[in-house]
mmCIF file of C-alpha atoms in Angstrom:
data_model
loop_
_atom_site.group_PDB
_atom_site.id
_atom_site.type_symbol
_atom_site.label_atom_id
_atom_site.label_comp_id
_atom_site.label_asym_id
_atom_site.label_seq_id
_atom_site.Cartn_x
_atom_site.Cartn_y
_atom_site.Cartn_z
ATOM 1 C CA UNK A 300 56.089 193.485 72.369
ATOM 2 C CA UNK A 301 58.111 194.432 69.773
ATOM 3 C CA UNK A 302 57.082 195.128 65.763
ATOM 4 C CA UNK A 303 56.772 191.799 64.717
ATOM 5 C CA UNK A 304 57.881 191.409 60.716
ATOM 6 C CA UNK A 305 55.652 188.185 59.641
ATOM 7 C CA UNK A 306 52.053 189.981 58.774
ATOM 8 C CA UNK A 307 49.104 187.827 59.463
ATOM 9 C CA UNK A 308 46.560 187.750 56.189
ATOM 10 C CA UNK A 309 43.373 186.271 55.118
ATOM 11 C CA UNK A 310 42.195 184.784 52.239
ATOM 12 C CA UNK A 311 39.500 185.233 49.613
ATOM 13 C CA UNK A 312 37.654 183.277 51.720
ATOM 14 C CA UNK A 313 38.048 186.009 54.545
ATOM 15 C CA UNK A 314 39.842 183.249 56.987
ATOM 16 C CA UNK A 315 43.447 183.428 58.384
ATOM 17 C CA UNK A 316 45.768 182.811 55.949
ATOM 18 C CA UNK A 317 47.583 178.814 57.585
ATOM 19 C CA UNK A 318 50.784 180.061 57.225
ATOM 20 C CA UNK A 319 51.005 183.543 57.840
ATOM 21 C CA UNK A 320 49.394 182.533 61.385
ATOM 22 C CA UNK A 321 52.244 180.105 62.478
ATOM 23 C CA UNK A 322 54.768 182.523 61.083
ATOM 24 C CA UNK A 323 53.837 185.433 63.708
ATOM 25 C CA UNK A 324 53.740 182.780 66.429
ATOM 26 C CA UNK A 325 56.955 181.146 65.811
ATOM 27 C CA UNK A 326 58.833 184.493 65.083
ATOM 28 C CA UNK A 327 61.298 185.697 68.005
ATOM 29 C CA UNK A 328 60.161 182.526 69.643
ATOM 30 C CA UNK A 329 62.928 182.994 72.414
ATOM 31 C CA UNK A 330 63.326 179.505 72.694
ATOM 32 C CA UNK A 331 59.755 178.167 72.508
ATOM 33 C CA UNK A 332 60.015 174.747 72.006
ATOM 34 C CA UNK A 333 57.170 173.576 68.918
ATOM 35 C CA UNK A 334 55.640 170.556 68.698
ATOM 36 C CA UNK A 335 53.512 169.821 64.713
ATOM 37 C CA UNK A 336 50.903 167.481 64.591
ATOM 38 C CA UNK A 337 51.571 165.536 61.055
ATOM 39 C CA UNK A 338 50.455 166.844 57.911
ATOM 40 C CA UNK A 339 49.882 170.384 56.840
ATOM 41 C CA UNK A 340 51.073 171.780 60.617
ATOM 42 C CA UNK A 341 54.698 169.999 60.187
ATOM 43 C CA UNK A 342 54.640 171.632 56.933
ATOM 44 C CA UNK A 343 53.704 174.708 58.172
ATOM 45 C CA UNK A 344 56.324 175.269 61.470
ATOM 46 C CA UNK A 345 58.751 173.807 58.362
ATOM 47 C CA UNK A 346 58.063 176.662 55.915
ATOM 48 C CA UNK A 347 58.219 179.336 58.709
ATOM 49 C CA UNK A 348 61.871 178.041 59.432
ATOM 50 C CA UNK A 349 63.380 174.619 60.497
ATOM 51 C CA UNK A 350 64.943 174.649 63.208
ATOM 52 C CA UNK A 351 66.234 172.349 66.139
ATOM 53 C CA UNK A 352 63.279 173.802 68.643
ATOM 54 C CA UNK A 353 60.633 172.324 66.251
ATOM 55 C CA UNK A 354 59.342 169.084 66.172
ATOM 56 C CA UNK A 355 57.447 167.959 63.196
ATOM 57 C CA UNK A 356 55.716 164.667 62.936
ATOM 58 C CA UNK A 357 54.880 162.374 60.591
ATOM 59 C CA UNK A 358 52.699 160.160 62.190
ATOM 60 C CA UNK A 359 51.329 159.440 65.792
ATOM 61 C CA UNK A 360 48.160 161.026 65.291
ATOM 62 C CA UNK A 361 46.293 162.413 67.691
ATOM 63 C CA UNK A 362 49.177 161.996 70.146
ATOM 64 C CA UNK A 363 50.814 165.722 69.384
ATOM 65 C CA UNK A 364 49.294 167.226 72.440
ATOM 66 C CA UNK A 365 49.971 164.772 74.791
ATOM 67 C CA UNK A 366 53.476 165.056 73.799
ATOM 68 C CA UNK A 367 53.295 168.481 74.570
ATOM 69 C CA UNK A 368 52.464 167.582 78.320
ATOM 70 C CA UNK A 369 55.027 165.152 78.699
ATOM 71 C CA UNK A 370 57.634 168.059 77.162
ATOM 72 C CA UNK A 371 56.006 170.979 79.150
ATOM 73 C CA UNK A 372 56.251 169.073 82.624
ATOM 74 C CA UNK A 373 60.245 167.762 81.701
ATOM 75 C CA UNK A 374 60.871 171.660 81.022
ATOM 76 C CA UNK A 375 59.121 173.610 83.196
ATOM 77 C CA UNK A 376 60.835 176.847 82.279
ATOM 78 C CA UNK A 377 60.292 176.771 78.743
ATOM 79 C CA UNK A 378 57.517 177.566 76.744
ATOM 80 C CA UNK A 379 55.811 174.767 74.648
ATOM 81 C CA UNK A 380 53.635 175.067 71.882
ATOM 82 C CA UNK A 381 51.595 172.388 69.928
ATOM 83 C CA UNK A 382 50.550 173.304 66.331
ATOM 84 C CA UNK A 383 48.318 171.002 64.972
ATOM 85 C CA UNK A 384 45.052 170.190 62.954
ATOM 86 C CA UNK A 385 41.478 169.691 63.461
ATOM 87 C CA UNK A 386 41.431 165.930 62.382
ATOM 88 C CA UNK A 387 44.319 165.140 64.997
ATOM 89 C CA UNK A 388 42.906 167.141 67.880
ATOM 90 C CA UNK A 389 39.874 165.198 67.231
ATOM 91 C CA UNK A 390 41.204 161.672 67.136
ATOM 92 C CA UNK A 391 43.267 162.448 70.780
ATOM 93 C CA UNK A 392 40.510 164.752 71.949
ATOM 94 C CA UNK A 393 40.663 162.774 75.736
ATOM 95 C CA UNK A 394 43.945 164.328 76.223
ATOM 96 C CA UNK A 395 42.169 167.891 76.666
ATOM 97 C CA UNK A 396 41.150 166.295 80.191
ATOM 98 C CA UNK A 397 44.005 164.587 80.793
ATOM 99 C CA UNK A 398 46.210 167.722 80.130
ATOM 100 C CA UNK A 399 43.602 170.476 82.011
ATOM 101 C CA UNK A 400 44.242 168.223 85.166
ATOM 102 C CA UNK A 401 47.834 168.531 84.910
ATOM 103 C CA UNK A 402 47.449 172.656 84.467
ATOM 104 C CA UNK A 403 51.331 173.077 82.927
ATOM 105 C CA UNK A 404 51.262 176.903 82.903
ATOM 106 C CA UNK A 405 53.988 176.404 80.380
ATOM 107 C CA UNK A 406 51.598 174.567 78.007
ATOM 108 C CA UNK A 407 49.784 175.858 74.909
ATOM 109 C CA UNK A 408 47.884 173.873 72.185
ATOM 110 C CA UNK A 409 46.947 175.829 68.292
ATOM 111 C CA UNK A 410 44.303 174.240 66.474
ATOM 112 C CA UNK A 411 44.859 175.000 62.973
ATOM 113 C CA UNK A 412 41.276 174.524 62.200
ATOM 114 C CA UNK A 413 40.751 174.531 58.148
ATOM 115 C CA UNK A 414 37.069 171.496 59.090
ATOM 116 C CA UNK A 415 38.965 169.192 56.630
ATOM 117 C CA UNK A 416 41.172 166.769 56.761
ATOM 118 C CA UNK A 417 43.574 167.455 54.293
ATOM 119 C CA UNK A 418 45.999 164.938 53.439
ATOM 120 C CA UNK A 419 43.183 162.156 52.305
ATOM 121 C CA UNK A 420 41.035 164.618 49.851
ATOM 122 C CA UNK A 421 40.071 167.430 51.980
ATOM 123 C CA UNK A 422 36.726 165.265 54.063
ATOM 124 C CA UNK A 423 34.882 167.223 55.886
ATOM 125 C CA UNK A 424 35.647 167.043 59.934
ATOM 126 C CA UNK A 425 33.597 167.287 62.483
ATOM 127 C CA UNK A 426 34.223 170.782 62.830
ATOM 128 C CA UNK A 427 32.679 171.435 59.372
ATOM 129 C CA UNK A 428 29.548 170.792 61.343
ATOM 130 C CA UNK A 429 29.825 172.555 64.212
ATOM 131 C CA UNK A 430 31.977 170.487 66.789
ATOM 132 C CA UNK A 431 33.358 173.371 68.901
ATOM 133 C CA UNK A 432 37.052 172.594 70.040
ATOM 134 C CA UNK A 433 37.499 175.501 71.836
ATOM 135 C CA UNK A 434 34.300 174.271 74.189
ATOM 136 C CA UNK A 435 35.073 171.385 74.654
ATOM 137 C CA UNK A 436 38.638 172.332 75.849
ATOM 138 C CA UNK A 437 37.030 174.862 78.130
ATOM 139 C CA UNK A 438 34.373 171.724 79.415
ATOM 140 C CA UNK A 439 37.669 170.344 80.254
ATOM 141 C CA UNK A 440 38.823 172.452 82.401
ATOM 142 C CA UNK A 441 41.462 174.324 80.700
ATOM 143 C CA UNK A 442 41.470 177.964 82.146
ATOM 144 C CA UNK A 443 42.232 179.727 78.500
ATOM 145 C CA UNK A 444 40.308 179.005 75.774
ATOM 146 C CA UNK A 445 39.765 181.042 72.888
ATOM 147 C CA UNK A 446 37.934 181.161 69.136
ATOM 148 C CA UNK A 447 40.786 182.877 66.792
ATOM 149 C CA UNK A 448 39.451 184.257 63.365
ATOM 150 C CA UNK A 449 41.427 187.871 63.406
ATOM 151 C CA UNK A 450 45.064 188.793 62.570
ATOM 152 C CA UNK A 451 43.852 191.280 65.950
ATOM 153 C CA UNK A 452 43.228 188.005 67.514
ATOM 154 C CA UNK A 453 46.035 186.150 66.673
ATOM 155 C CA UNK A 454 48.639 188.699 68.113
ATOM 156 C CA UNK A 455 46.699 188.437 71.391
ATOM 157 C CA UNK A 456 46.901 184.419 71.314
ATOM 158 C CA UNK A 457 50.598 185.290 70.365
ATOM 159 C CA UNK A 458 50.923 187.480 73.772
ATOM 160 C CA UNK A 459 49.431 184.836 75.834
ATOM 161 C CA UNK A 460 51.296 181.985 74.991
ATOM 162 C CA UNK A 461 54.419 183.924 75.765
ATOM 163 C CA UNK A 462 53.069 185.325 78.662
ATOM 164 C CA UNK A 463 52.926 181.411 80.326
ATOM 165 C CA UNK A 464 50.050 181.318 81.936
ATOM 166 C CA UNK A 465 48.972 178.372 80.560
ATOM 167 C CA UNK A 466 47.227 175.919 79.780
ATOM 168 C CA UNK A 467 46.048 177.809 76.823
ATOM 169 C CA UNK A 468 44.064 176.286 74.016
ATOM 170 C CA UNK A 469 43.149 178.008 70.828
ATOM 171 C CA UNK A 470 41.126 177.150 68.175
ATOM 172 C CA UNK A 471 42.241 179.091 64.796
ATOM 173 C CA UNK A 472 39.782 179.048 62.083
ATOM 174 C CA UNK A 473 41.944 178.925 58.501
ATOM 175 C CA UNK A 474 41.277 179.179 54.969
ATOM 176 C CA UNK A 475 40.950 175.868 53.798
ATOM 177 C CA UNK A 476 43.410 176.362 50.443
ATOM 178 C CA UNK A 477 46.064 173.701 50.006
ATOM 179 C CA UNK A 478 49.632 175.222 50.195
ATOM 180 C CA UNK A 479 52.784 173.567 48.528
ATOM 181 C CA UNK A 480 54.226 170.424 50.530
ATOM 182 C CA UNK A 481 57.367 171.809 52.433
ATOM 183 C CA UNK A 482 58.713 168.900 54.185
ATOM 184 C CA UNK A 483 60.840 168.371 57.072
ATOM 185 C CA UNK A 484 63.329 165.958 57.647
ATOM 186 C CA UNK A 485 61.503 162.929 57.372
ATOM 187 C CA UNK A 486 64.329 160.704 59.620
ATOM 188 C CA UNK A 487 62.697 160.613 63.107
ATOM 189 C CA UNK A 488 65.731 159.697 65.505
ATOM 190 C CA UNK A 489 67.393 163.477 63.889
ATOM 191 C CA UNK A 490 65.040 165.179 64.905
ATOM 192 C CA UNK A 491 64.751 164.541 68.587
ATOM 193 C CA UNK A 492 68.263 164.556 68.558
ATOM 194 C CA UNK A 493 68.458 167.186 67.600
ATOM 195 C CA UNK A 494 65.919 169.258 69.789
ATOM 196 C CA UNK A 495 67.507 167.168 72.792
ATOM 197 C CA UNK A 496 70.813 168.716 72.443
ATOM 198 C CA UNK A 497 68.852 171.961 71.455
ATOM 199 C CA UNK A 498 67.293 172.209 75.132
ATOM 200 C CA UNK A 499 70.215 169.916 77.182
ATOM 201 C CA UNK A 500 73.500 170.259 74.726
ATOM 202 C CA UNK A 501 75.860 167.324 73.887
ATOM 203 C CA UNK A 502 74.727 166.049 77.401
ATOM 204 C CA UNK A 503 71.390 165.111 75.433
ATOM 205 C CA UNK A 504 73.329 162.154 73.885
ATOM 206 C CA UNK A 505 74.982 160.812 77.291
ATOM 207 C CA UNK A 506 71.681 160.682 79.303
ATOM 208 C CA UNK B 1143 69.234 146.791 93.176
ATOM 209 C CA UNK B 1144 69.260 144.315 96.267
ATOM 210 C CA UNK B 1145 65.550 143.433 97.203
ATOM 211 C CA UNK B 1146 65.498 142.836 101.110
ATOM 212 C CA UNK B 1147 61.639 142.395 101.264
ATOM 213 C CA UNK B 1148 60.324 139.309 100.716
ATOM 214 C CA UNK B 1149 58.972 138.414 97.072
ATOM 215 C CA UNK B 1150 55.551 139.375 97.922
ATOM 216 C CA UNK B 1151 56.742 143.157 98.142
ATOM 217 C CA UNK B 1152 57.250 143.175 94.422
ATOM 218 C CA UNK B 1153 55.057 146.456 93.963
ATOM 219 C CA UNK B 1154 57.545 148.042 96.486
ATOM 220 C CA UNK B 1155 60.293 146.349 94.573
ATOM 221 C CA UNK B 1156 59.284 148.137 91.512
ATOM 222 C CA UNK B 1157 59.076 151.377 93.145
ATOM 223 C CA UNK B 1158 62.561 151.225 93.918
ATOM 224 C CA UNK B 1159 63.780 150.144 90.685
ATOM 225 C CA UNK B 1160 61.522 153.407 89.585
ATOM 226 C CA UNK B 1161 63.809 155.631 91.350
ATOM 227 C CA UNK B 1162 67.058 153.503 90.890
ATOM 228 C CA UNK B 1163 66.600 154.398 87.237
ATOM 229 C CA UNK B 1164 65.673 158.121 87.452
ATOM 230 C CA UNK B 1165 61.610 157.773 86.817
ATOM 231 C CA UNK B 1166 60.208 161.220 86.631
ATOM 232 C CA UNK B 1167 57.158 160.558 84.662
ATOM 233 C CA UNK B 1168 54.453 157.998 85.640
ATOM 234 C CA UNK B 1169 52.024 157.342 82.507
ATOM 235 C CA UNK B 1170 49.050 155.259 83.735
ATOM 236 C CA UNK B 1171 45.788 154.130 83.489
ATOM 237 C CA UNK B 1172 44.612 152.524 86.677
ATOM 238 C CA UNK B 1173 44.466 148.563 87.000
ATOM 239 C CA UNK B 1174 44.030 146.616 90.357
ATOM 240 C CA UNK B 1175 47.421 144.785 89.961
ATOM 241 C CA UNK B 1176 49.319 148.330 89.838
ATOM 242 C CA UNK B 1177 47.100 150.030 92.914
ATOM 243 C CA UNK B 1178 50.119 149.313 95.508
ATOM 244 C CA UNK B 1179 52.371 150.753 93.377
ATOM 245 C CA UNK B 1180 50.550 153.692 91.975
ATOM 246 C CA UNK B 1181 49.820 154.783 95.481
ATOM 247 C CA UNK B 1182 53.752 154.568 96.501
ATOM 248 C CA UNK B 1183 54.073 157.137 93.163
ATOM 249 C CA UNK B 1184 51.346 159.434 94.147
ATOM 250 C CA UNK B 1185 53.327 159.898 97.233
ATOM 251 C CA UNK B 1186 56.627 161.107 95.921
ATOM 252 C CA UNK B 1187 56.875 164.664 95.154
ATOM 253 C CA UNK B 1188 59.867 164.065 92.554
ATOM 254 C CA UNK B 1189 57.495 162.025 90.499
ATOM 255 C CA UNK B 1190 54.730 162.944 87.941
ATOM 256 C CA UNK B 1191 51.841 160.613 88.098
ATOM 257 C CA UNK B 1192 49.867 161.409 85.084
ATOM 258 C CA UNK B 1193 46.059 159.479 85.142
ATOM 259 C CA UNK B 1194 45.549 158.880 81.087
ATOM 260 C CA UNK B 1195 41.758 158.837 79.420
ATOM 261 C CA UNK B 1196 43.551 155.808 77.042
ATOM 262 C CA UNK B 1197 46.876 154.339 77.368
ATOM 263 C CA UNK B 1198 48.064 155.792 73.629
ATOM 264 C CA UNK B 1199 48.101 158.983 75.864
ATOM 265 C CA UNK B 1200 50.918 157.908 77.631
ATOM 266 C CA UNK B 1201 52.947 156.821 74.788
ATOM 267 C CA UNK B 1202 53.247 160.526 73.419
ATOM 268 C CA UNK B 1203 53.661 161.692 76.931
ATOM 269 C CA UNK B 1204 56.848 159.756 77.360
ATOM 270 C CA UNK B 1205 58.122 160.469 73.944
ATOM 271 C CA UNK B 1206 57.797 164.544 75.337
ATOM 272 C CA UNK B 1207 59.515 163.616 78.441
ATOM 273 C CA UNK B 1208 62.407 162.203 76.819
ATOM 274 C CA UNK B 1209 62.554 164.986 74.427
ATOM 275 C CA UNK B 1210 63.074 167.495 77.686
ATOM 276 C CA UNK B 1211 65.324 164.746 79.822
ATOM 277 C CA UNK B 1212 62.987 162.825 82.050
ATOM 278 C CA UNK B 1213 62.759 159.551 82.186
ATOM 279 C CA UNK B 1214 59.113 157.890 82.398
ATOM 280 C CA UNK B 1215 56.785 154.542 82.199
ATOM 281 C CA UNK B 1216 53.926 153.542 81.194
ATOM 282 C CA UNK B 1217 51.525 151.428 83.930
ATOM 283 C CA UNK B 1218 48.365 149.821 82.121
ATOM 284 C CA UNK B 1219 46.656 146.163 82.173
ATOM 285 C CA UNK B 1220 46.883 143.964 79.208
ATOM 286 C CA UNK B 1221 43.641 145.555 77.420
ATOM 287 C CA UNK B 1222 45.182 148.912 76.925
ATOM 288 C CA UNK B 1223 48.116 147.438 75.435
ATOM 289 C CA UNK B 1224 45.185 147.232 72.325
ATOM 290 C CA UNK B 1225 44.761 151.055 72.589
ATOM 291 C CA UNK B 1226 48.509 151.627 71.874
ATOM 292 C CA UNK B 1227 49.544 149.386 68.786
ATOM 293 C CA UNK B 1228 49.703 152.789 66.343
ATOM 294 C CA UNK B 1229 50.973 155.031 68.671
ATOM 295 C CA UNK B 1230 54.277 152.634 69.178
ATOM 296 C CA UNK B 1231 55.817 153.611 66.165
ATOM 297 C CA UNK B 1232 56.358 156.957 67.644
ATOM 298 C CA UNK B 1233 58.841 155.675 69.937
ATOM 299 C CA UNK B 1234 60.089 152.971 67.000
ATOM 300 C CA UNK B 1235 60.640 156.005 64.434
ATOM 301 C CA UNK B 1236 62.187 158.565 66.632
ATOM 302 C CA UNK B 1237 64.319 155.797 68.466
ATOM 303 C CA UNK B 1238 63.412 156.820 71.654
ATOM 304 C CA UNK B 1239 62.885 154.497 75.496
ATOM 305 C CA UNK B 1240 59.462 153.643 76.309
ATOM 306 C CA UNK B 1241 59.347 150.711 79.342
ATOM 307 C CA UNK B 1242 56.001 149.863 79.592
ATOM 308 C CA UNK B 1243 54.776 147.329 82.837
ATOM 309 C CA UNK B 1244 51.761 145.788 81.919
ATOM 310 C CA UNK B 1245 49.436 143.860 84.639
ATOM 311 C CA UNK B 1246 47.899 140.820 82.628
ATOM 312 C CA UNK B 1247 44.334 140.249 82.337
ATOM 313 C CA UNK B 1248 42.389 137.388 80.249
ATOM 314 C CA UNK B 1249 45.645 135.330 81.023
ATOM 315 C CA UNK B 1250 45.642 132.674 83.947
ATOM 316 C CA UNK B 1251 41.751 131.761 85.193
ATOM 317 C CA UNK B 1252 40.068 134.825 83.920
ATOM 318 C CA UNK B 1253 36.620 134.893 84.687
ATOM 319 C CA UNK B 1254 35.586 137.779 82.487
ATOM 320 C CA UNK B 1255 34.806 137.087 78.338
ATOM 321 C CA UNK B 1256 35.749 140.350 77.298
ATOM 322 C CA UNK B 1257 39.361 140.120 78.675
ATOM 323 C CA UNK B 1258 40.321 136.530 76.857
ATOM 324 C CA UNK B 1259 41.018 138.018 73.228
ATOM 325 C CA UNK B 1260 43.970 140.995 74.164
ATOM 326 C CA UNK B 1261 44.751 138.846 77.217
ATOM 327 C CA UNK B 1262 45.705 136.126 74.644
ATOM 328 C CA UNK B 1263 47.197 138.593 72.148
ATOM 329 C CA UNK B 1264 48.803 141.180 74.156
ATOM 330 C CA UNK B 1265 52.454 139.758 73.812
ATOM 331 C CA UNK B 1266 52.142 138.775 70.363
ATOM 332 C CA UNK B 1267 50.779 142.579 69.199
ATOM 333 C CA UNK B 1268 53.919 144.442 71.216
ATOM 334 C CA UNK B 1269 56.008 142.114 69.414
ATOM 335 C CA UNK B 1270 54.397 142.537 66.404
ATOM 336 C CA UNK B 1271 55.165 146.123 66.654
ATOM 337 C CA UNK B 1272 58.866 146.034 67.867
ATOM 338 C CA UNK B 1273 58.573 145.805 71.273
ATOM 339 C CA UNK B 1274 60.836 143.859 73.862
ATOM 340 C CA UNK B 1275 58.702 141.482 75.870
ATOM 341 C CA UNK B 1276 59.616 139.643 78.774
ATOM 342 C CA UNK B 1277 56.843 137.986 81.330
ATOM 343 C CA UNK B 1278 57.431 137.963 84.955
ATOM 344 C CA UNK B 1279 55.163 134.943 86.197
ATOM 345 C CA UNK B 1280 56.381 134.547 89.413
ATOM 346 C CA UNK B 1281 56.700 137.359 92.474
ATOM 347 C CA UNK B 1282 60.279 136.570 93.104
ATOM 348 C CA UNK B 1283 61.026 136.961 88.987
ATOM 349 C CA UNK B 1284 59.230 140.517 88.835
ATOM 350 C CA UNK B 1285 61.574 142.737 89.966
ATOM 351 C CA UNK B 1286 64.476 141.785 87.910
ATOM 352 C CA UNK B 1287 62.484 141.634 85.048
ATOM 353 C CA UNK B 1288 61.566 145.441 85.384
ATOM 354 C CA UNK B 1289 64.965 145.920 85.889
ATOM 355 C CA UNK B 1290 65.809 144.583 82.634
ATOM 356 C CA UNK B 1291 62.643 146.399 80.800
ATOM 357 C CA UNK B 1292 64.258 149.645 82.161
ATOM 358 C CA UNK B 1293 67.737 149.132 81.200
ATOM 359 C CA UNK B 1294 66.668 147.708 77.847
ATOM 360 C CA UNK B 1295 64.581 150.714 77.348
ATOM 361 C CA UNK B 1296 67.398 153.641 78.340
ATOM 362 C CA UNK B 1297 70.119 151.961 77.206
ATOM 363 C CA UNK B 1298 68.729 150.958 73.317
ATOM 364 C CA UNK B 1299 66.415 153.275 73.129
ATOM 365 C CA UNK B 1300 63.432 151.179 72.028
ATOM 366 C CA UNK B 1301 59.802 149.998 73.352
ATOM 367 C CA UNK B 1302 59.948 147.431 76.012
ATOM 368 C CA UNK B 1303 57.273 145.343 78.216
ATOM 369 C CA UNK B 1304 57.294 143.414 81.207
ATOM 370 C CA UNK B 1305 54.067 141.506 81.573
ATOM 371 C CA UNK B 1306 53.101 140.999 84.853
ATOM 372 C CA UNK B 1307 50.909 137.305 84.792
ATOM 373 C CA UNK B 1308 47.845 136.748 86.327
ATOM 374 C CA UNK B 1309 49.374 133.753 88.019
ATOM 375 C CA UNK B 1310 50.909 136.098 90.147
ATOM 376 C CA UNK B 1311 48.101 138.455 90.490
ATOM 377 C CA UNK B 1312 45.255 136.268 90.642
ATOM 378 C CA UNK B 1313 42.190 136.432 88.690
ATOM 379 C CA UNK B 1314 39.179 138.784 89.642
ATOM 380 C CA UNK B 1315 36.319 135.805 90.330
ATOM 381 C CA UNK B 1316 33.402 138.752 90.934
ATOM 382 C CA UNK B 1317 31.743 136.436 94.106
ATOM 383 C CA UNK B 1318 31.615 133.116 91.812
#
């Protein structure tokens, strides 16, 4: 794979640096479609670049997976990754099941894992004591699991989901700091419009 | 569509109006009243029957099918509709079809308690939240009201219902 330009950094907390992460996933993408759980992950696939291919949302939570399924099994030949946060995972943690069952090899899921939620006053999650997402995805059944804490280990999750031999589920622990808001548009039927025509062209709007 | 079966047929009925309208998708969690017709799904290779752990599942499911061209529905009974109501305004936000055929519970002799409350409410919520309802209380008036819950769906791009009644049904007695 080739030199990738985005470098991945930690913070003076020695975690992965939110943004720096998603940026060396979502560069050369090659048409990966990206799916953002709301909050800080749709700001986070925004500041990296926005483009048609992403999808950020502003609400549904706990749904972002499962609309990862539903994409990955319409479009078989592309890849499809789900960014999104430890509080949403949590609240739609069933779909793990429901989405190991349905092995889409095209199909990979990025816990941004900061064990807070961070757009209500940074509560604790969970996580913060000890809930193990990337066991209980495994308990699931989904073949590729893995614990991310390295800028190593996050070029190897980078490898994997492009590789497609999915379902692949990673758990990313990051440094907890709150980064400047940069929003997406915030008008819902644009933008999957707009990644429609992105994956089907002008058809998109004649379906 | 020109049903030739007779109106007891109507989860056959539905299966055709499935692949009249291009289904690829089938969202469910299981209820008796959909068993015939979940079984006629399982069996087609050119549909995607997707068992849900909650029906709110289904609701992003379908949102990412439309988003990559596929066309799909959502199967649950009445008490799941209660395990959606947030998750709608996905599909109300993005402007995007979601037909949902619901099997009603708590709605025509029920014998079970727990099923009287979102039996009672279950049209009144998907309203509340923007959804087309239409009830199909009869076998013969099933099939056409699907037919209209799909169309309204594709064509408008918008949450719709048919509710299936427990008239039609007929209510689980459990032996009494």
């Amino acid at each position: 794979m080739a030199q990738l330009n985005s470098k991945i950094e930690t913070g003076a907390t020695g975690k992965l640096l939110r943004r720096t992460v998603v940026s060396a996933l979502l560069e050369d993408r090659r048409g990966m479609l990206c799916i953002a759980g709301l909050g800080a992950p749709a700001w986070d696939i925004t500041a990296a670049g926005d483009c048609p291919e992403n999808l950020p949302l502003w609400g549904g939570m706990g749904g972002a997976a499962m609309m990862g399924l539903g994409l990955a099994l319409a479009q078989p030949e592309r890849r499809v990754l789900v960014i999104t946060g430890d509080g949403e995972m949590l609240m739609g943690i069933g779909s793990l099941a429901t989405i190991a069952v349905q092995r889409p090899k095209n199909l990979s899921i990025v816990v941004l894992d900061n064990e807070h939620y961070g757009e209500t006053g940074m509560q604790e999650t969970h996580t913060h004591h000890g809930v193990d997402l990337a066991a209980m995805a495994r308990g699931a059944g989904i073949g590729d699991c893995r614990l991310v804490k390295t800028a190593e280990e996050v070029l190897a999750l980078r490898q994997a989901i492009h590789a497609g031999a999915g379902p692949l589920f990673a758990q990313v622990k990051i440094d907890e700091q709150t980064l400047p808001l940069v929003l997406p548009p915030r008008e819902a039927s644009i933008l999957q419009a707009r990644m429609r025509e992105a994956i089907m062209g002008k058809a998109a709007h004649l379906q | 569509m020109q049903p030739d079966t007779s109106a007891e047929d109507w989860p056959d009925q539905i299966y055709g109006l499935l692949k009249d309208h291009g289904i690829r998708q089938v969202a469910l969690v299981p209820d008796a009243g959909h068993s015939r017709l979940i079984k006629r799904c399982l069996a087609d290779n050119d549909i995607k029957v997707v068992t849900l752990t909650t029906e709110e599942e289904g609701i992003g499911m379908l949102f990412g099918a439309w988003l990559g061209g596929e066309k799909g529905v959502l199967l649950m009974q009445s008490s799941g509709v209660g395990n959606c109501i947030n998750m709608l305004s996905v599909a109300i936000a993005h402007r995007t079809p979601l037909p949902m055929i619901v099997t009603m519970r708590g709605d025509y002799g029920e014998f079970n308690p727990f099923q009287v409350p979102m039996g009672n409410a279950t049209q009144t919520v998907l309203e509340a939240m923007g959804t087309l309802v239409k009830r199909a209380d009869s076998p013969e008036d099933i099939a056409p009201t699907v037919n209209a819950t799909l169309r309204m769906a594709f064509n408008t791009y918008r949450p719709t219902a048919t509710l299936i009644g427990q008239r039609v049904i007929g209510a689980k007695t459990f032996g009494k």
